[in-house]
Amino acid sequence: MNTQQVVNGQIVYNDTSSELPGEDSPDWAVIQWNAASAFDPLVGDDTRVWDNQFGYSVGHWTQGSATSSSGKTSYNVYRDPDNGHYVYQLAAQGGQLLDVQLSAVKAIDGQYSFNHQITANFTQGISNYSGSTGTYQAGINFTINFHGPTMSFGLFLQFETVDYKGVPQTYVALPKSLGGSIYNFTGSQAAYINPTLASNNGVMYDTTIDVNQGLMAAIKAIVGLYPNLADDVTNLSNWYLSGTYIGVETIGTRQQTDVTGNYNVEDPTITYDTSKTVSYADRSTTVPVVSMTPENSSTPTLNEVTMPNVIVKGVNNTVYVPYTSTDTAGMMAKTYASSIQTLLAAGSLDNSILSTGSNSYVSGNKASQAIIDTAGTYGVSGNYSNIVIASTDTTSLNGAVTLDATQNTANYLNIVSGDQYGSTVTVGKASGSFAGTQGNNAFNASSSAGNWNIATGVGNDTIYGAQGTNTITGGTGYNVLYLGKSNNIVNSVGQDTIYGAAGAIDTVSLQGGSSTAYLKTNAAVMDFSTGNKITVGDNSTVYGGTSSVVNVSSGSATVTGTQGDTISAAGNLQVVHGSNQSISVSGSLNFISGTGQTAISAGSGTIYGADGLVATLSSASRLLFTANQPYTTGNQTIDGRNVAGGLSAWTGAGQQTVIGGTASDQFFFGTAFTGTSDASASATVTGGSGAGNLFGMLANHTAGNFTITDFRAANNQFFLYNYKPTNAAAAAQSILNTATVSGGNTSVMIDGTAKITFLGVTDLKTSDFSIS
């Protein structure tokens, strides 16, 4: 066994090898990411760790604690009792993006291009899976480098075969530079192991992965975002394998209940077949890309979906569309069936079953329904107005369907797909509707200037919106949505990744949680869930959300009613009625009626407090805080020690604690609004050392009790403004005449209603007051 570690993102190879008996391999190593330290080969020993499947281990490493920030990892090596081969058992629990991986050691970038076949084979399984908190994923990942004539970048291609949610999660990150791109391959052609099923415990699966087709799916997504790069990125000779990683990744909550499991790997092999020349032809939705067979079995694993059927009547056929009656795609399928029934009853429907290949239809006086009931690739032209992809008996289709409707000429096209293996549908310039009731679907309306209503079911779907108005409802799976350049209304009920387009007006509702939305200007996001990552541009608004991350990339925006969110803005921001937030704003912040534990960093801004606000402020310039909100009578605490430009603080009714910093701060006492009691006003303020501070009141102030904790810490003064005395010195003396000294503190009365206490001061004098 060779081992590696990661230092500042770079792999460092250890120069020592394990002293355990057995063969050495120069091709694979053990890597541990983001842990206290790397695995040390010499720390592993021949402790006889028992596994019910493989017996006693020949090597054992462990590190960390289930409740530590680094989490817990273990790595064990066994001999397979059936064939004597080594089995590598990797386990992780907790931590923050804690990885333990088998990794290819050799530096191979530039040697193995994807215009020849690259295939991964290994045997894998999950055992002793348990836990209810945190996350857990396992599988095989590839670092792939693109070296083209004008640009170079890296892609992390992931094949997640074990996931704590049962099914692989869709994740795509394709930044404009394409550097650091990530693409998780999921879909109907990706078999996986559901660790939550007891029947999978200890079962080993012979796994084959067509890495070329996985890459082509990623290339398709890149071309969809950046069509000008199509010629370069579809040339597979520009892509090179760089590295391979097989293992486990976890994120924990620092609890003993964090998810864990043993990920078992045997006989990992990556082959490069120069006898097979490969050119770009994305078949990743129609041919198996990740296939598994239980060890010692010839039966591939299937993930069947059982649903009731919507019956769609045709002229001479009955079509059975599996659906879920409560989701949008299912309701659209029912509406489709009803409209077909109406046309049929009126005698105004033509009906045909399509054959693979090209199909044409021309009619001037009837609507048409095309039926696709067999897996394959189809093209349609003419003026089809309705297409249904589903079985004409009660059994399912036997594979995926690809439909090219770009040559169809109907002004409006209704499409329903009920294929459990998924459909890939591309439409042309028309408007229409698409309902994918099951399977992993890919729907592309990017060439359409029309309006589309699009909904999918429980699968993991990819949707490209039209350039008109889109209404998109992704199902409960892991969906990737590319919005069009006009108006988009998105209802996200799954764990989705959503990409907005420049110039669009997007209205997005996030209900599933753990979604990511990269939107542009003029966006409105309703966050009804938890743990989302939201990016919006100028003139955008984000409503609600719990423990989400909100970023405003440009201009000005408003965030309203969030709970526990982390919020940042490159420009100006208004935050309204939030609680327990962390806010960082480069420009000006307008913070209104926020409450709870709140951290605020702003270029400049005004903080309008609310009952229960506990805020820590940071700024290079001056900030304004005011507690003068109508009907605000509770406690507020403001810590402005890190406000380098100084703090201007207006206390109000209720009880405030305000702390200044080293700059010149200003504190205005007793300025409550209507709806509050004069007697309820009180405040304790600390000016801080450094520059002199001002503490004081305006004429016609309310009554209350106010305390200054450090009046002598700097060259401070107490001011009374708009009193307009004829003799300021005499007015100051009249205040001193009310002074009482007790316990080393001095208290004075202002207008007989406001009591000011100076802690640690026994020498108060008229020069400490400025009255104007």
CSV table of C-alpha atoms in Angstrom, one decimal, residues 174-451:
chain,number,residue,atom,x,y,z
A,174,LEU,CA,-19.9,24.8,-14.8
A,175,PRO,CA,-18.5,28.3,-14.1
A,176,LYS,CA,-17.9,30.7,-17.0
A,177,SER,CA,-14.1,30.0,-16.9
A,178,LEU,CA,-14.9,26.2,-16.7
A,179,GLY,CA,-12.0,25.9,-14.3
A,180,GLY,CA,-12.9,23.6,-11.4
A,181,SER,CA,-16.0,22.3,-13.2
A,182,ILE,CA,-17.9,19.5,-11.5
A,183,TYR,CA,-20.4,17.1,-13.1
A,184,ASN,CA,-22.2,14.2,-11.3
A,185,PHE,CA,-23.4,11.6,-13.7
A,186,THR,CA,-26.9,10.5,-12.8
A,187,GLY,CA,-29.9,9.2,-14.7
A,188,SER,CA,-31.7,6.1,-16.0
A,189,GLN,CA,-28.4,4.7,-17.3
A,190,ALA,CA,-26.6,4.9,-14.0
A,191,ALA,CA,-27.1,1.9,-11.7
A,192,TYR,CA,-26.5,2.5,-8.0
A,193,ILE,CA,-26.6,0.8,-4.6
A,194,ASN,CA,-29.2,2.0,-2.2
A,195,PRO,CA,-27.5,1.8,1.3
A,196,THR,CA,-30.8,2.3,3.1
A,197,LEU,CA,-32.1,-1.1,1.9
A,198,ALA,CA,-31.1,-3.9,4.2
A,199,SER,CA,-31.0,-6.3,1.2
A,200,ASN,CA,-27.9,-4.4,0.0
A,201,ASN,CA,-25.9,-4.9,3.2
A,202,GLY,CA,-22.8,-6.9,2.4
A,203,VAL,CA,-23.6,-7.5,-1.3
A,204,MET,CA,-20.7,-6.9,-3.7
A,205,TYR,CA,-21.6,-5.7,-7.2
A,206,ASP,CA,-19.4,-6.1,-10.3
A,207,THR,CA,-19.4,-2.6,-11.7
A,208,THR,CA,-18.5,-1.4,-15.2
A,209,ILE,CA,-18.4,2.3,-16.1
A,210,ASP,CA,-18.2,3.8,-19.6
A,211,VAL,CA,-16.1,6.8,-18.7
A,212,ASN,CA,-16.3,8.2,-22.2
A,213,GLN,CA,-20.1,8.4,-22.2
A,214,GLY,CA,-20.1,10.0,-18.7
A,215,LEU,CA,-17.8,12.7,-20.1
A,216,MET,CA,-20.1,13.2,-23.1
A,217,ALA,CA,-23.0,13.9,-20.8
A,218,ALA,CA,-20.8,16.6,-19.2
A,219,ILE,CA,-19.8,17.9,-22.6
A,220,LYS,CA,-23.5,18.2,-23.6
A,221,ALA,CA,-24.1,20.3,-20.5
A,222,ILE,CA,-21.1,22.5,-21.3
A,223,VAL,CA,-22.3,23.0,-24.9
A,224,GLY,CA,-25.8,23.9,-23.6
A,225,LEU,CA,-24.3,26.7,-21.6
A,226,TYR,CA,-21.6,27.8,-24.0
A,227,PRO,CA,-22.5,26.8,-27.5
A,228,ASN,CA,-19.6,28.8,-28.9
A,229,LEU,CA,-17.2,26.1,-27.5
A,230,ALA,CA,-19.0,23.2,-29.2
A,231,ASP,CA,-16.3,22.6,-31.9
A,232,ASP,CA,-13.5,22.4,-29.3
A,233,VAL,CA,-15.1,20.5,-26.4
A,234,THR,CA,-16.8,17.9,-28.6
A,235,ASN,CA,-13.3,16.9,-30.0
A,236,LEU,CA,-12.5,14.1,-27.6
A,237,SER,CA,-8.8,14.2,-28.5
A,238,ASN,CA,-8.7,17.4,-26.4
A,239,TRP,CA,-9.7,15.6,-23.2
A,240,TYR,CA,-7.3,13.6,-21.1
A,241,LEU,CA,-7.6,11.4,-18.0
A,242,SER,CA,-5.7,12.9,-15.1
A,243,GLY,CA,-6.6,10.9,-12.0
A,244,THR,CA,-9.0,8.4,-10.4
A,245,TYR,CA,-10.4,8.3,-6.9
A,246,ILE,CA,-12.6,5.6,-5.4
A,247,GLY,CA,-13.9,6.2,-1.9
A,248,VAL,CA,-16.1,7.9,0.6
A,249,GLU,CA,-17.0,11.5,1.3
A,250,THR,CA,-19.0,12.6,4.4
A,251,ILE,CA,-20.2,15.8,6.0
A,252,GLY,CA,-21.1,15.6,9.7
A,253,THR,CA,-23.0,17.3,12.5
A,254,ARG,CA,-20.5,16.3,15.1
A,255,GLN,CA,-22.9,13.8,16.6
A,256,GLN,CA,-22.6,10.1,17.2
A,257,THR,CA,-25.6,9.6,15.0
A,258,ASP,CA,-23.7,10.9,11.9
A,259,VAL,CA,-24.1,8.5,8.9
A,260,THR,CA,-21.3,5.9,8.4
A,261,GLY,CA,-20.8,2.7,6.6
A,262,ASN,CA,-18.1,0.4,5.2
A,263,TYR,CA,-17.4,1.0,1.5
A,264,ASN,CA,-15.8,-2.2,0.2
A,265,VAL,CA,-13.7,-2.2,-3.1
A,266,GLU,CA,-12.0,-5.1,-4.8
A,267,ASP,CA,-10.0,-5.4,-8.1
A,268,PRO,CA,-10.1,-1.7,-9.3
A,269,THR,CA,-9.0,-1.5,-12.9
A,270,ILE,CA,-8.9,1.3,-15.4
A,271,THR,CA,-8.4,0.2,-19.0
A,272,TYR,CA,-7.4,2.3,-22.1
A,273,ASP,CA,-8.4,0.5,-25.3
A,274,THR,CA,-6.5,2.1,-28.3
A,275,SER,CA,-8.2,-0.4,-30.7
A,276,LYS,CA,-11.5,1.5,-30.1
A,277,THR,CA,-11.7,5.0,-31.6
A,278,VAL,CA,-14.4,7.1,-30.0
A,279,SER,CA,-15.9,10.3,-31.4
A,280,TYR,CA,-18.5,12.5,-29.7
A,281,ALA,CA,-22.0,11.0,-29.8
A,282,ASP,CA,-23.8,11.5,-26.5
A,283,ARG,CA,-25.8,8.3,-25.8
A,284,SER,CA,-25.6,8.7,-22.1
A,285,THR,CA,-29.4,8.6,-21.8
A,286,THR,CA,-30.0,5.5,-24.0
A,287,VAL,CA,-27.1,3.1,-23.3
A,288,PRO,CA,-25.9,1.8,-19.9
A,289,VAL,CA,-23.1,4.0,-18.5
A,290,VAL,CA,-22.9,2.6,-15.0
A,291,SER,CA,-23.9,-1.0,-14.9
A,292,MET,CA,-23.8,-3.4,-12.0
A,293,THR,CA,-24.3,-7.1,-11.5
A,294,PRO,CA,-24.4,-8.8,-8.1
A,295,GLU,CA,-21.2,-10.7,-7.7
A,296,ASN,CA,-21.5,-14.3,-9.0
A,297,SER,CA,-24.8,-13.4,-10.7
A,298,SER,CA,-25.6,-12.5,-14.3
A,299,THR,CA,-28.8,-10.5,-13.5
A,300,PRO,CA,-28.2,-6.7,-13.7
A,301,THR,CA,-29.8,-4.5,-11.0
A,302,LEU,CA,-32.9,-2.6,-12.0
A,303,ASN,CA,-34.6,0.2,-10.2
A,304,GLU,CA,-38.3,-0.4,-11.2
A,305,VAL,CA,-40.9,2.3,-10.6
A,306,THR,CA,-44.5,1.1,-9.8
A,307,MET,CA,-47.3,3.6,-10.4
A,308,PRO,CA,-50.9,3.7,-11.3
A,309,ASN,CA,-51.7,4.6,-14.9
A,310,VAL,CA,-53.5,7.4,-16.6
A,311,ILE,CA,-55.4,5.9,-19.6
A,312,VAL,CA,-55.0,7.9,-22.8
A,313,LYS,CA,-57.5,6.8,-25.4
A,314,GLY,CA,-56.4,6.9,-29.1
A,315,VAL,CA,-58.4,6.3,-32.3
A,316,ASN,CA,-57.5,2.6,-32.2
A,317,ASN,CA,-55.2,2.4,-29.2
A,318,THR,CA,-55.1,2.7,-25.5
A,319,VAL,CA,-52.0,4.2,-23.9
A,320,TYR,CA,-51.0,3.7,-20.3
A,321,VAL,CA,-49.1,6.5,-18.7
A,322,PRO,CA,-47.7,5.8,-15.2
A,323,TYR,CA,-48.2,8.9,-13.0
A,324,THR,CA,-48.4,10.3,-9.5
A,325,SER,CA,-51.8,12.0,-9.1
A,326,THR,CA,-50.6,14.6,-6.6
A,327,ASP,CA,-47.6,16.1,-8.6
A,328,THR,CA,-47.8,18.7,-11.4
A,329,ALA,CA,-46.5,16.3,-14.1
A,330,GLY,CA,-49.3,13.8,-13.1
A,331,MET,CA,-52.0,16.5,-13.2
A,332,MET,CA,-50.7,17.6,-16.6
A,333,ALA,CA,-50.9,14.0,-17.9
A,334,LYS,CA,-54.5,13.8,-16.7
A,335,THR,CA,-55.3,17.0,-18.4
A,336,TYR,CA,-53.7,15.7,-21.6
A,337,ALA,CA,-55.8,12.5,-21.4
A,338,SER,CA,-58.9,14.6,-21.0
A,339,SER,CA,-58.2,16.8,-24.0
A,340,ILE,CA,-57.5,13.8,-26.2
A,341,GLN,CA,-60.8,12.3,-25.1
A,342,THR,CA,-62.6,15.4,-26.0
A,343,LEU,CA,-61.0,15.5,-29.5
A,344,LEU,CA,-61.7,11.8,-29.9
A,345,ALA,CA,-65.4,12.2,-29.0
A,346,ALA,CA,-65.6,15.1,-31.6
A,347,GLY,CA,-64.1,13.0,-34.3
A,348,SER,CA,-61.3,15.5,-34.8
A,349,LEU,CA,-58.3,13.4,-33.8
A,350,ASP,CA,-55.8,11.5,-36.1
A,351,ASN,CA,-53.8,8.8,-34.3
A,352,SER,CA,-50.6,7.0,-35.2
A,353,ILE,CA,-47.9,4.8,-33.7
A,354,LEU,CA,-44.5,6.0,-34.7
A,355,SER,CA,-41.6,3.9,-35.9
A,356,THR,CA,-38.0,4.6,-35.0
A,357,GLY,CA,-36.4,7.0,-37.3
A,358,SER,CA,-38.2,9.8,-39.2
A,359,ASN,CA,-41.9,10.3,-39.0
A,360,SER,CA,-44.0,13.0,-40.8
A,361,TYR,CA,-47.6,14.1,-40.6
A,362,VAL,CA,-49.6,16.8,-42.4
A,363,SER,CA,-53.2,17.6,-41.6
A,364,GLY,CA,-55.2,20.7,-42.2
A,365,ASN,CA,-58.4,19.8,-40.3
A,366,LYS,CA,-57.6,17.5,-37.4
A,367,ALA,CA,-55.5,17.4,-34.4
A,368,SER,CA,-52.9,14.6,-34.3
A,369,GLN,CA,-51.7,12.2,-31.6
A,370,ALA,CA,-48.4,10.4,-32.1
A,371,ILE,CA,-47.7,7.4,-29.9
A,372,ILE,CA,-44.2,6.1,-29.1
A,373,ASP,CA,-44.5,2.7,-27.3
A,374,THR,CA,-41.1,1.2,-28.0
A,375,ALA,CA,-37.6,2.3,-26.9
A,376,GLY,CA,-35.5,3.9,-29.6
A,377,THR,CA,-34.7,7.2,-31.4
A,378,TYR,CA,-37.4,9.1,-33.2
A,379,GLY,CA,-37.8,12.2,-35.3
A,380,VAL,CA,-41.0,14.0,-36.2
A,381,SER,CA,-41.8,16.6,-38.8
A,382,GLY,CA,-45.0,18.0,-40.1
A,383,ASN,CA,-47.6,19.4,-37.7
A,384,TYR,CA,-48.0,16.8,-34.9
A,385,SER,CA,-49.9,18.5,-32.0
A,386,ASN,CA,-49.8,15.8,-29.4
A,387,ILE,CA,-47.2,13.1,-28.6
A,388,VAL,CA,-47.4,10.5,-25.9
A,389,ILE,CA,-44.4,8.3,-24.9
A,390,ALA,CA,-45.8,5.3,-23.0
A,391,SER,CA,-46.8,1.7,-23.4
A,392,THR,CA,-49.9,0.5,-25.3
A,393,ASP,CA,-50.3,-2.4,-23.0
A,394,THR,CA,-49.9,-2.6,-19.2
A,395,THR,CA,-46.2,-3.3,-19.2
A,396,SER,CA,-43.5,-0.7,-19.2
A,397,LEU,CA,-41.3,0.4,-22.1
A,398,ASN,CA,-38.1,-1.7,-22.3
A,399,GLY,CA,-35.7,1.2,-22.6
A,400,ALA,CA,-35.2,4.9,-23.0
A,401,VAL,CA,-36.6,7.1,-25.9
A,402,THR,CA,-34.9,9.9,-27.8
A,403,LEU,CA,-37.3,12.3,-29.6
A,404,ASP,CA,-36.2,15.0,-32.0
A,405,ALA,CA,-39.2,17.4,-32.6
A,406,THR,CA,-37.2,20.3,-33.9
A,407,GLN,CA,-38.7,19.9,-37.4
A,408,ASN,CA,-42.3,19.8,-36.2
A,409,THR,CA,-44.3,22.8,-37.5
A,410,ALA,CA,-47.3,22.8,-35.2
A,411,ASN,CA,-47.7,26.1,-33.3
A,412,TYR,CA,-48.3,24.3,-30.1
A,413,LEU,CA,-47.1,20.8,-29.1
A,414,ASN,CA,-48.2,18.8,-26.1
A,415,ILE,CA,-45.8,16.0,-25.0
A,416,VAL,CA,-46.4,13.4,-22.2
A,417,SER,CA,-43.7,10.9,-21.3
A,418,GLY,CA,-44.3,8.0,-19.0
A,419,ASP,CA,-41.1,6.0,-19.7
A,420,GLN,CA,-39.5,4.7,-16.5
A,421,TYR,CA,-36.2,4.6,-18.4
A,422,GLY,CA,-36.5,8.3,-19.3
A,423,SER,CA,-36.9,10.3,-22.4
A,424,THR,CA,-34.6,12.8,-24.1
A,425,VAL,CA,-36.7,15.3,-26.0
A,426,THR,CA,-35.6,18.3,-28.1
A,427,VAL,CA,-38.2,20.7,-29.5
A,428,GLY,CA,-38.1,23.4,-32.1
A,429,LYS,CA,-39.5,26.9,-32.3
A,430,ALA,CA,-43.1,26.2,-31.2
A,431,SER,CA,-44.7,26.7,-27.8
A,432,GLY,CA,-46.0,23.7,-25.9
A,433,SER,CA,-46.1,21.6,-22.8
A,434,PHE,CA,-44.0,18.7,-21.6
A,435,ALA,CA,-44.9,16.3,-18.7
A,436,GLY,CA,-42.4,13.6,-17.8
A,437,THR,CA,-44.2,11.5,-15.2
A,438,GLN,CA,-41.3,9.1,-14.3
A,439,GLY,CA,-37.8,8.2,-15.3
A,440,ASN,CA,-34.8,10.5,-15.7
A,441,ASN,CA,-35.7,12.9,-18.5
A,442,ALA,CA,-33.8,15.5,-20.5
A,443,PHE,CA,-36.0,18.1,-22.1
A,444,ASN,CA,-34.4,20.8,-24.3
A,445,ALA,CA,-36.5,23.8,-25.6
A,446,SER,CA,-33.5,26.2,-25.9
A,447,SER,CA,-34.2,26.7,-29.6
A,448,SER,CA,-37.8,27.7,-29.0
A,449,ALA,CA,-38.8,31.4,-28.9
A,450,GLY,CA,-42.2,30.2,-27.6
A,451,ASN,CA,-43.7,29.6,-24.2
